[in-house]
PDB file of C-alpha atoms in Angstrom:
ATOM      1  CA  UNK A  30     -41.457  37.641  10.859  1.00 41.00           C
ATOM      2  CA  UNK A  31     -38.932  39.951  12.284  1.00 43.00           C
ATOM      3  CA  UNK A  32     -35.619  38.306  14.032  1.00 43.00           C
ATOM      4  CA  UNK A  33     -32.682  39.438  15.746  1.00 44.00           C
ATOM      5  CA  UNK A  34     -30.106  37.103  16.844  1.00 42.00           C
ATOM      6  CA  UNK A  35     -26.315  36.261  17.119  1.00 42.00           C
ATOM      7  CA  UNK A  36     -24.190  33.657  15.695  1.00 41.00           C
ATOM      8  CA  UNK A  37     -21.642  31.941  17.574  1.00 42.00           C
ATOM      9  CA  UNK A  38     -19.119  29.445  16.095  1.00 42.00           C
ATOM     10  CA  UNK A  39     -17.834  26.722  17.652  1.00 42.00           C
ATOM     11  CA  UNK A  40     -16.096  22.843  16.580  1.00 40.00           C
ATOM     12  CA  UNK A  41     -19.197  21.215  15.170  1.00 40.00           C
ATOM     13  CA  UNK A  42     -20.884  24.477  13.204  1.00 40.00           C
ATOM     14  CA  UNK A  43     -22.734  27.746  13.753  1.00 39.00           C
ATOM     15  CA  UNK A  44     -24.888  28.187  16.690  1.00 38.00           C
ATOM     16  CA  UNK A  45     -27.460  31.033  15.524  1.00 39.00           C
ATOM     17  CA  UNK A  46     -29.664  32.669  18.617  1.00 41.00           C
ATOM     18  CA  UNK A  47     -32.639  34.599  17.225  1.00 42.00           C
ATOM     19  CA  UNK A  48     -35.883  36.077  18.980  1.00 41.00           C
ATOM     20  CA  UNK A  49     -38.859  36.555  16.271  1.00 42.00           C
ATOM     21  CA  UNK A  50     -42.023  38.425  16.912  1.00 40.00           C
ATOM     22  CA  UNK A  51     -45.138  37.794  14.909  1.00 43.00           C
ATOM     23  CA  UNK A  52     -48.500  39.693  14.730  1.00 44.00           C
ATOM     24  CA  UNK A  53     -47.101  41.343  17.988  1.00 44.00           C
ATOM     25  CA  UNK A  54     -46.586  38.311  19.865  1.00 45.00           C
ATOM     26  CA  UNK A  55     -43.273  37.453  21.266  1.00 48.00           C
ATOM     27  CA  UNK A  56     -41.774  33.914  20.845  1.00 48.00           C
ATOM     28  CA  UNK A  57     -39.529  31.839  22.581  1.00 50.00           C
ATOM     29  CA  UNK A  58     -35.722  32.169  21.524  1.00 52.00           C
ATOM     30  CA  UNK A  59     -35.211  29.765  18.729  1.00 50.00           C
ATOM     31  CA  UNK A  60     -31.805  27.938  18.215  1.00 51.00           C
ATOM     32  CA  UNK A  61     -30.678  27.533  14.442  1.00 48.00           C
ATOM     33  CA  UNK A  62     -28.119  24.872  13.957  1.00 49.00           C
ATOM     34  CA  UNK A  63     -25.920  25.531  10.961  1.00 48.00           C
ATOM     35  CA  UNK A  64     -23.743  21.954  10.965  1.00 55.00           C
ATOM     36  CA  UNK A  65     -20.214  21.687   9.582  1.00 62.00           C
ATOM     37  CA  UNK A  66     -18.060  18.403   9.518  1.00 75.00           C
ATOM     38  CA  UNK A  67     -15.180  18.127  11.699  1.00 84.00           C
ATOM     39  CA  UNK A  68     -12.830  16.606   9.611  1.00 87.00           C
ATOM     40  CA  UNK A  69     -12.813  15.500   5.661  1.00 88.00           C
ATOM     41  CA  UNK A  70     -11.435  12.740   3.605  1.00 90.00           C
ATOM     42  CA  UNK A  71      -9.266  12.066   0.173  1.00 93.00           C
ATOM     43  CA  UNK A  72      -8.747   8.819  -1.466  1.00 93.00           C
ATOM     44  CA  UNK A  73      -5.661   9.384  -4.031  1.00 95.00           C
ATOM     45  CA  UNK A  74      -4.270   6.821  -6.221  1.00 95.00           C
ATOM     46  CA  UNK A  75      -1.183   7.499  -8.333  1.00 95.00           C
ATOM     47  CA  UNK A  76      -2.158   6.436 -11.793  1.00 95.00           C
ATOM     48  CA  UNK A  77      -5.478   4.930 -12.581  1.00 93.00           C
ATOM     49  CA  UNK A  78      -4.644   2.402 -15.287  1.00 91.00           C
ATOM     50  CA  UNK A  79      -1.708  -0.246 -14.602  1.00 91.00           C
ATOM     51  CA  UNK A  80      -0.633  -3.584 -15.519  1.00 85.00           C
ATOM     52  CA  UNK A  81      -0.462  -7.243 -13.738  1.00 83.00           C
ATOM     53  CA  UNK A  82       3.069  -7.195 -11.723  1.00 83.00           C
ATOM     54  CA  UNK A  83       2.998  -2.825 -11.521  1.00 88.00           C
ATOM     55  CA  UNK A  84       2.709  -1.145  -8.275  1.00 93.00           C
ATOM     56  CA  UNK A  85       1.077   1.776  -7.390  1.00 96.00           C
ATOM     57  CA  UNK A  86       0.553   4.242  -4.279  1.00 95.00           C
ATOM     58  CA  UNK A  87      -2.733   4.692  -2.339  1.00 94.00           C
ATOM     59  CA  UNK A  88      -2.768   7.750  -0.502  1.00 93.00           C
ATOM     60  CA  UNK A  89      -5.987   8.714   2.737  1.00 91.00           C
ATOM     61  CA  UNK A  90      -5.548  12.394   2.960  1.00 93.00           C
ATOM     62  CA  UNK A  91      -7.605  13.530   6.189  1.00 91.00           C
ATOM     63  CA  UNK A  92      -7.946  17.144   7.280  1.00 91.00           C
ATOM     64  CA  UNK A  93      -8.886  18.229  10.207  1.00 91.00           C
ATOM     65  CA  UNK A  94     -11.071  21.363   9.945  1.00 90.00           C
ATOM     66  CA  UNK A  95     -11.202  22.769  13.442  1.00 89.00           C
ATOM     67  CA  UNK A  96      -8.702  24.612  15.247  1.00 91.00           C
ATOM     68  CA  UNK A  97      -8.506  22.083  17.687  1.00 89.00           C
ATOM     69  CA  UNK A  98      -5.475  19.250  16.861  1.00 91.00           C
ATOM     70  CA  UNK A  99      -7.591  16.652  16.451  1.00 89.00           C
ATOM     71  CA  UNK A 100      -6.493  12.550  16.910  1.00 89.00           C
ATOM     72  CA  UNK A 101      -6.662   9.721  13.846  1.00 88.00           C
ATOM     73  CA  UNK A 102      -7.274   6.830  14.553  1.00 83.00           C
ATOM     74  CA  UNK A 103      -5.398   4.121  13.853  1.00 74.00           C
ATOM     75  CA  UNK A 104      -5.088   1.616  12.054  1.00 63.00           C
ATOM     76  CA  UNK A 105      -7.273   2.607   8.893  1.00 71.00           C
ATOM     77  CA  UNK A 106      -8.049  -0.159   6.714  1.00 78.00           C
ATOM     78  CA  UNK A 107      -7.277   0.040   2.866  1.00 87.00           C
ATOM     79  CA  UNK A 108      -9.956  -2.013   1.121  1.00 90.00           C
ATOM     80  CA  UNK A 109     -11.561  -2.288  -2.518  1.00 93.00           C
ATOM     81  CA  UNK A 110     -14.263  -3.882  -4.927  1.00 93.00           C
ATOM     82  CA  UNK A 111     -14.157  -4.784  -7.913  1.00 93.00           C
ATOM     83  CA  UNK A 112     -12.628  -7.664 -10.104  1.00 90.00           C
ATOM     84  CA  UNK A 113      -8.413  -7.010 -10.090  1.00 91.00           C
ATOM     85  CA  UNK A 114      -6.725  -8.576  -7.192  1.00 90.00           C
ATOM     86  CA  UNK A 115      -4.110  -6.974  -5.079  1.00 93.00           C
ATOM     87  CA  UNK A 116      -1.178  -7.319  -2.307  1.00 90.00           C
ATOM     88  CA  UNK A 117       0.334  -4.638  -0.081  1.00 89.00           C
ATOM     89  CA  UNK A 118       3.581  -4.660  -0.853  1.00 91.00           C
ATOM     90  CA  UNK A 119       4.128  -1.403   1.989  1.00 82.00           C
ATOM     91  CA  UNK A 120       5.030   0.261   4.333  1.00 80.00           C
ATOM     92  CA  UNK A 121       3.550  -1.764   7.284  1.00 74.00           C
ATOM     93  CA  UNK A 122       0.423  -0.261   8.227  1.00 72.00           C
ATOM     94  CA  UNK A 123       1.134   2.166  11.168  1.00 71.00           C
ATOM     95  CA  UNK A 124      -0.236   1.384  14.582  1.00 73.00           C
ATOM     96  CA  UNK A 125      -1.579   3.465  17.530  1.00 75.00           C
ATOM     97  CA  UNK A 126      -2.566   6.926  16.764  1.00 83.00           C
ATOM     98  CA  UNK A 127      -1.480  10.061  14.967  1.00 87.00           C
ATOM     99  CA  UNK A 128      -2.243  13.969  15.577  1.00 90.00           C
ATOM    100  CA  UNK A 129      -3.834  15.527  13.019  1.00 91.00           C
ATOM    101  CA  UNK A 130      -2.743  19.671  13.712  1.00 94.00           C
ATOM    102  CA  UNK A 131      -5.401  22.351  13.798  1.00 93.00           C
ATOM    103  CA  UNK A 132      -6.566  22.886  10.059  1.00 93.00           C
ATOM    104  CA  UNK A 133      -3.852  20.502   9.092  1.00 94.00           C
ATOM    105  CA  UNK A 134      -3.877  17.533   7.451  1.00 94.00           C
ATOM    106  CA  UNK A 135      -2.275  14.018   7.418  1.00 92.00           C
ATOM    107  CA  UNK A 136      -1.229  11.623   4.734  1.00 92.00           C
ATOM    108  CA  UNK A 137      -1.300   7.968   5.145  1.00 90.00           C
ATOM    109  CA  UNK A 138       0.153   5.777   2.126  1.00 91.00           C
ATOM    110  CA  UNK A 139       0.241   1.851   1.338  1.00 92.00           C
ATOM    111  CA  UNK A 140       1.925   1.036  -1.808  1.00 94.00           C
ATOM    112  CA  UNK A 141      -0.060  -1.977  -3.609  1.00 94.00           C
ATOM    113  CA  UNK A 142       0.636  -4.195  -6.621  1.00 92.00           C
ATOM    114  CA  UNK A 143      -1.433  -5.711  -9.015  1.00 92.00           C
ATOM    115  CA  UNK A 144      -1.696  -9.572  -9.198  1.00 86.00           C
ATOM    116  CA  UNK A 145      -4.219 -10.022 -12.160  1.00 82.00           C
ATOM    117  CA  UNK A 146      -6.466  -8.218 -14.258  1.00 82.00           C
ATOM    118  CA  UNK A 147     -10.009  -6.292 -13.500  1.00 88.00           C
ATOM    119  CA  UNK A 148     -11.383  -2.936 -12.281  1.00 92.00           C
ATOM    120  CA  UNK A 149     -11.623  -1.844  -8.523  1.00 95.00           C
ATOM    121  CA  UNK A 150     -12.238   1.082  -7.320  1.00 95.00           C
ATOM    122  CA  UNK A 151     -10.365   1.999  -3.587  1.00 94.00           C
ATOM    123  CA  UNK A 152     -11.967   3.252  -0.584  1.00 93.00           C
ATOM    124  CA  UNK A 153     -10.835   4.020   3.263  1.00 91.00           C
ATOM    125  CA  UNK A 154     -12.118   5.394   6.025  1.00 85.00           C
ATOM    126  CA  UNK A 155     -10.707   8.091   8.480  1.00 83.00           C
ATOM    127  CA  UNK A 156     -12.296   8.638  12.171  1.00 83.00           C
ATOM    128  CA  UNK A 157     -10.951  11.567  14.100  1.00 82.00           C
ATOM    129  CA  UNK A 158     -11.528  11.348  17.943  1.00 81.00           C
ATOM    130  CA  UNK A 159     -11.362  14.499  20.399  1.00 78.00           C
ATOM    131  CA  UNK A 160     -10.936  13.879  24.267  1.00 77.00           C
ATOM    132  CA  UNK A 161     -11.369   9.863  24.288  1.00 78.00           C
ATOM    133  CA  UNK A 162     -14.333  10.000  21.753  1.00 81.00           C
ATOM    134  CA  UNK A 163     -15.117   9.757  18.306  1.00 81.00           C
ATOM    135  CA  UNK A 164     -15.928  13.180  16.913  1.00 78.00           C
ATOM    136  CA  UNK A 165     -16.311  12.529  12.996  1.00 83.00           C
ATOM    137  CA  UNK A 166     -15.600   9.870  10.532  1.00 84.00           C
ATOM    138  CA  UNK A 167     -14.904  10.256   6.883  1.00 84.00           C
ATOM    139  CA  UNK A 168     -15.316   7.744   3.745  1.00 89.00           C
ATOM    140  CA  UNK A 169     -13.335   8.349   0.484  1.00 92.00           C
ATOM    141  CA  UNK A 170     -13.606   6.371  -2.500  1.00 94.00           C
ATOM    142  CA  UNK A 171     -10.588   7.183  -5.298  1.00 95.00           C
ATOM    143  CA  UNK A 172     -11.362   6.962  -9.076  1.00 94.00           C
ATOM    144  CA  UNK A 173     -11.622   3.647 -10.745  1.00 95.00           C
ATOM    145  CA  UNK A 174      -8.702   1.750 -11.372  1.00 95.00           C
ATOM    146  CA  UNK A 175      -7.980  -0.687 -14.575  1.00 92.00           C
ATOM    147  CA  UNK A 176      -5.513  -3.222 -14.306  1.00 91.00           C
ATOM    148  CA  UNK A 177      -4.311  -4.566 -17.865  1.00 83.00           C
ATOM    149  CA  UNK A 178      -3.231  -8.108 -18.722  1.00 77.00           C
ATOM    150  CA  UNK A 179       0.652  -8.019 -19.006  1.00 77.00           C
ATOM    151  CA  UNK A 180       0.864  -8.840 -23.307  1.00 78.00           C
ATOM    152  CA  UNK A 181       4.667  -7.875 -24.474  1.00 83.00           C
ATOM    153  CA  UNK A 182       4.671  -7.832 -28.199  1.00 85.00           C
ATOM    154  CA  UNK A 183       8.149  -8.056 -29.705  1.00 89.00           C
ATOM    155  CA  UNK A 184       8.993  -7.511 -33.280  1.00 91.00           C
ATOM    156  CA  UNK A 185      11.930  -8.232 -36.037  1.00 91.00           C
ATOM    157  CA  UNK A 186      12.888  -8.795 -39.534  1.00 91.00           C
ATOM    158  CA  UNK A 187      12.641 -11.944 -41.150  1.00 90.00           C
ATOM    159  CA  UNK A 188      16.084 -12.843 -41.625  1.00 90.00           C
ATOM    160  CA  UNK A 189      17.151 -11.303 -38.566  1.00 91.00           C
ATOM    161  CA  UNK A 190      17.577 -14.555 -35.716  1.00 93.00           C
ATOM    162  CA  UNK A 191      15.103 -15.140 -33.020  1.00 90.00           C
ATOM    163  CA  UNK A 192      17.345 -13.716 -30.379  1.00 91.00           C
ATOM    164  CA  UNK A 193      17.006 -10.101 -32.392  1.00 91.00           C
ATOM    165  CA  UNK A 194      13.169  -9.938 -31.195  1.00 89.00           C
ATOM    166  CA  UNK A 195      12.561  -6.650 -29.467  1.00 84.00           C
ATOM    167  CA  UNK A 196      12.493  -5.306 -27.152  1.00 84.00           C
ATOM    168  CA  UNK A 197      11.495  -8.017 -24.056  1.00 84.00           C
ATOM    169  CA  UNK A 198      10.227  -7.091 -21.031  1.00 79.00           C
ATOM    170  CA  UNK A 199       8.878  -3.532 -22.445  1.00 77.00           C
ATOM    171  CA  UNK A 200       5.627  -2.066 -22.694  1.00 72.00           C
ATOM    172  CA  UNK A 201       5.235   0.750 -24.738  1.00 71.00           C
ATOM    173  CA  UNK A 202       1.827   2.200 -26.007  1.00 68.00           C
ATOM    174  CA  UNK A 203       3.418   3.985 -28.691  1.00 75.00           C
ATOM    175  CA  UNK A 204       6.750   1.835 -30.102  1.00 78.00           C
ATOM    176  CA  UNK A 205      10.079   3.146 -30.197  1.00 82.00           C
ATOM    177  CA  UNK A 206      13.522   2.084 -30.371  1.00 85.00           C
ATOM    178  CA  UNK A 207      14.131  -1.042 -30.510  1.00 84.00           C
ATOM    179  CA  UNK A 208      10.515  -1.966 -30.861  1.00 82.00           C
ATOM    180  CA  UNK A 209      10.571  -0.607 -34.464  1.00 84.00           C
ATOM    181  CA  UNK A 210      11.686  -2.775 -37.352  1.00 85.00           C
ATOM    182  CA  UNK A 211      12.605  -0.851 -40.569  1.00 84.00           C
ATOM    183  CA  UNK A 212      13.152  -2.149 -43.667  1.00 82.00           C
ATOM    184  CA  UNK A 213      14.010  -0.784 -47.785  1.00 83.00           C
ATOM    185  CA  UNK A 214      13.144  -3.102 -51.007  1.00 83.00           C
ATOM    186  CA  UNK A 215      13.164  -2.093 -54.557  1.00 85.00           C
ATOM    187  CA  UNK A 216       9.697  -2.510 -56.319  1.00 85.00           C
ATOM    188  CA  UNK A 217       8.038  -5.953 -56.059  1.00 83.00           C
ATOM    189  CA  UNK A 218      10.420  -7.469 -53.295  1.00 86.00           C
ATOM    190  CA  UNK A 219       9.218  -7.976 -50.163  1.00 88.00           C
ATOM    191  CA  UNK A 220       9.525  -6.634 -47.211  1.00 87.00           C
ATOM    192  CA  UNK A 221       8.768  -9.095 -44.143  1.00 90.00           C
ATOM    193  CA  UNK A 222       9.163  -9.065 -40.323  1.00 90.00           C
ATOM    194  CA  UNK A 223       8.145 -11.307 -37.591  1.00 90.00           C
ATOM    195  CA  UNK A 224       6.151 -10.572 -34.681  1.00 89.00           C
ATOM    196  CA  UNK A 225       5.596 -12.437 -31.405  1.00 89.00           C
ATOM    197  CA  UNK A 226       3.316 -12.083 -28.658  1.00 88.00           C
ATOM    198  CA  UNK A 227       4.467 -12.850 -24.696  1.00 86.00           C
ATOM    199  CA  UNK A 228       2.389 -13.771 -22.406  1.00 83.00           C
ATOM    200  CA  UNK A 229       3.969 -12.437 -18.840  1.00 78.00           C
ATOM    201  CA  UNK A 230       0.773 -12.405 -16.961  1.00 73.00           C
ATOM    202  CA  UNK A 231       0.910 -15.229 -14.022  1.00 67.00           C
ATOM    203  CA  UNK A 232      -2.053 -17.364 -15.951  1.00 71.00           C
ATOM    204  CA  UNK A 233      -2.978 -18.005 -19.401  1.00 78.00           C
ATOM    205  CA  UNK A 234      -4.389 -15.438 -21.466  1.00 75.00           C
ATOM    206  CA  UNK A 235      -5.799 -14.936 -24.928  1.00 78.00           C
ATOM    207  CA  UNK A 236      -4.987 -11.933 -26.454  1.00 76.00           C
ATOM    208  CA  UNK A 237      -6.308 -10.102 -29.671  1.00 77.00           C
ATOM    209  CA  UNK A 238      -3.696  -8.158 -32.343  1.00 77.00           C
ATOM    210  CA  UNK A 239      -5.219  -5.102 -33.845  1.00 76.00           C
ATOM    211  CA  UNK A 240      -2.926  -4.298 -37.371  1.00 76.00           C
ATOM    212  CA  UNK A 241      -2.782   0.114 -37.256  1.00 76.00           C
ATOM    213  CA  UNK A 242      -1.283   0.348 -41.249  1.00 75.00           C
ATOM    214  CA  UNK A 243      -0.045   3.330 -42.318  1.00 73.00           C
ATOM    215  CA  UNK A 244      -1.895   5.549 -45.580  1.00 71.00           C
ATOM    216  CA  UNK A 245       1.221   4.915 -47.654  1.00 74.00           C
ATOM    217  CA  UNK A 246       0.486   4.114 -50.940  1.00 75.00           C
ATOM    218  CA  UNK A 247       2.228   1.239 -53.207  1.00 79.00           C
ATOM    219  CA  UNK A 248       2.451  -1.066 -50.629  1.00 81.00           C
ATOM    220  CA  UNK A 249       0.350  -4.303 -50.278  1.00 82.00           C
ATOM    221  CA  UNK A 250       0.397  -5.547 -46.296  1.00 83.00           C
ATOM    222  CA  UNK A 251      -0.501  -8.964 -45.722  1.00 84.00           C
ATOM    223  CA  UNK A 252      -0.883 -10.775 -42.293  1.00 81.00           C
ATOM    224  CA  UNK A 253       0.188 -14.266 -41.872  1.00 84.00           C
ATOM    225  CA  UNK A 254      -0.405 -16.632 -38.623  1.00 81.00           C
ATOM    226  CA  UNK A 255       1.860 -19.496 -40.067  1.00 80.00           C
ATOM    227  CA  UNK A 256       0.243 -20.024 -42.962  1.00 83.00           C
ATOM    228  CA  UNK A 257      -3.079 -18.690 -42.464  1.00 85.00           C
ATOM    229  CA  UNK A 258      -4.175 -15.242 -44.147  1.00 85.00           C
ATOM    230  CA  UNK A 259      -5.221 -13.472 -41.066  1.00 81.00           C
ATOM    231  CA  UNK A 260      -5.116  -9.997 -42.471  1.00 80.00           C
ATOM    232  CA  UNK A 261      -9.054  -8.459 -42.719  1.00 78.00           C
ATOM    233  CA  UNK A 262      -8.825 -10.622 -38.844  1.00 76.00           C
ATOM    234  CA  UNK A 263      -5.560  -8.376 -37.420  1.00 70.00           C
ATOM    235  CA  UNK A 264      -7.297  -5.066 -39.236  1.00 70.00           C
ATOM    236  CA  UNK A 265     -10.390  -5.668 -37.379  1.00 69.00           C
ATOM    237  CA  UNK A 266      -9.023  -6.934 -34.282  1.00 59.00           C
ATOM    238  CA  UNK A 267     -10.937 -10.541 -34.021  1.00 52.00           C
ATOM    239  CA  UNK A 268      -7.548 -12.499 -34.557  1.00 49.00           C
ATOM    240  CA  UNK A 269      -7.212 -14.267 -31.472  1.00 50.00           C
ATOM    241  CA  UNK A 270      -3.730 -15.601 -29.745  1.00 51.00           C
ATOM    242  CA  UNK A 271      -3.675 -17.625 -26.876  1.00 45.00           C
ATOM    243  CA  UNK A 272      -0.394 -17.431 -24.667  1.00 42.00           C
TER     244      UNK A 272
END
C-alpha cells in the first residue's frame, strides 16, 4: 500500500489525512485518529508513613495539556480506602471554578490528620471543561499511606525518680538525647534502668518491645517485666504490653 497524507493537530490529538492506492485502485481518503488526553492528573502526599494525631498534605496536581486555558472544576472531592481513618483539618475546600493556563498546571491542597491506625491509599479526580462542557477527566491515586499507632517509649536509670523518664511526648526511630540512659559500674555491679511504654493513641492498644543489644562483650542483659524474666520474649519481639 502506498499513502500520502497530512497531519493536522488540534486539542484532542492528531488528525492524519491519507489517500492509499492498492493493485492500482484508488481508495477513499481514510482518516487516522492519533488521540491525546486533554488534561492529566497527580495525586501527591507529603510523607507516606505517619502516626495517629500527625498531619499531612494531599496535593491534586492537574495540567492542562492544550494551548487552550482550560476550566477545573470545582469542588474536587478528596477521598480514600483503606483501614486508617482521617479528618480534614484544611483549608476549606474551594468553591466555583479555577483556570487552569495553557500548558499550565494547578495545585489544589487539603491538609489531613490521622485519627487511628491502618493503610489507605488517596485518590481524586480532576475534570477540565472547555466552553460549558466537560472536555476530559483525570483519576490519580497517590502511593500507599501507613499510619502507625502513637507508642512513646521513655527510658531512665533505676535510681533516678519517675519524673526523670525521657523524653515524653517524642518519637524518635533512632534515640537521642534525652532518650538515652548511660550508665558506668565496676565488674559484677549492675547496671539497671527502667523503661516505660505510653500509650497516646485515642484507644487502647497492645504493643510489642523488640530488645536491639549491642555486640559488646562482658556484659550479661537481662529483661525484667516486674518480676518476670522476659528476656528471650523482648529479643524476639513476642513480649506483649497492653496500654
Amino acid at each position: 500500500m502506498n499513502a500520502q497524507g497530512s497531519a493536522l493537530l488540534n486539542d484532542r490529538g492528531w488528525i492524519v489525512t491519507a489517500s492509499r492506492t492498492q493493485a492500482a485502485v484508488p481508495n477513499p481518503d481514510i482518516r487516522y485518529w492519533l488521540m491525546r488526553p486533554v488534561m492529566d492528573a497527580e495525586a501527591i502526599i507529603s510523607t507516606n508513613r505517619v502516626q495517629v494525631g500527625d498531619t499531612f498534605m494531599f496535593t491534586l496536581r492537574v495540567r492542562n495539556l492544550t494551548s487552550t486555558p482550560r476550566t477545573l472544576g470545582l469542588p474536587i472531592g478528596f477521598q480514600f480506602n483503606g483501614t486508617a481513618r482521617f479528618q480534614l483539618v484544611g483549608p476549606t475546600m474551594p468553591s466555583g471554578s479555577r483556570v487552569v493556563p495553557a500548558f499550565g498546571s494547578l495545585d489544589i491542597q487539603q491538609e489531613i490528620r490521622a485519627i487511628n491506625a491502618g493503610t489507605s491509599t488517596w485518590f481524586s479526580q480532576g475534570r477540565l471543561f472547555s466552553g460549558g462542557r466537560s472536555v476530559d477527566t483525570a483519576i490519580a491515586y497517590a502511593e500507599p499511606l501507613r499510619v502507625q499507632d502513637r507508642a512513646d517509649l521513655l527510658i531512665k536509670k533505676a535510681d533516678e525518680p519517675a519524673s526523670a523518664y525521657g523524653v515524653n511526648n517524642e518519637y524518635q526511630s533512632q534515640p537521642s538525647g534525652g532518650q538515652l540512659r548511660h550508665n558506668s559500674v565496676a565488674v559484677g555491679e549492675t547496671a539497671e534502668f527502667h523503661l516505660m511504654v505510653e500509650n497516646d493513641d485515642t484507644r487502647t492498644r497492645t504493643f510489642r518491645l523488640k530488645a536491639d543489644e549491642g555486640t559488646n562483650p562482658g556484659w550479661e542483659v537481662l529483661h525484667f517485666f516486674k518480676t518476670q524474666n522476659v528476656s528471650s520474649a523482648h529479643k524476639e519481639r513476642r513480649r506483649l504490653c497492653a496500654a
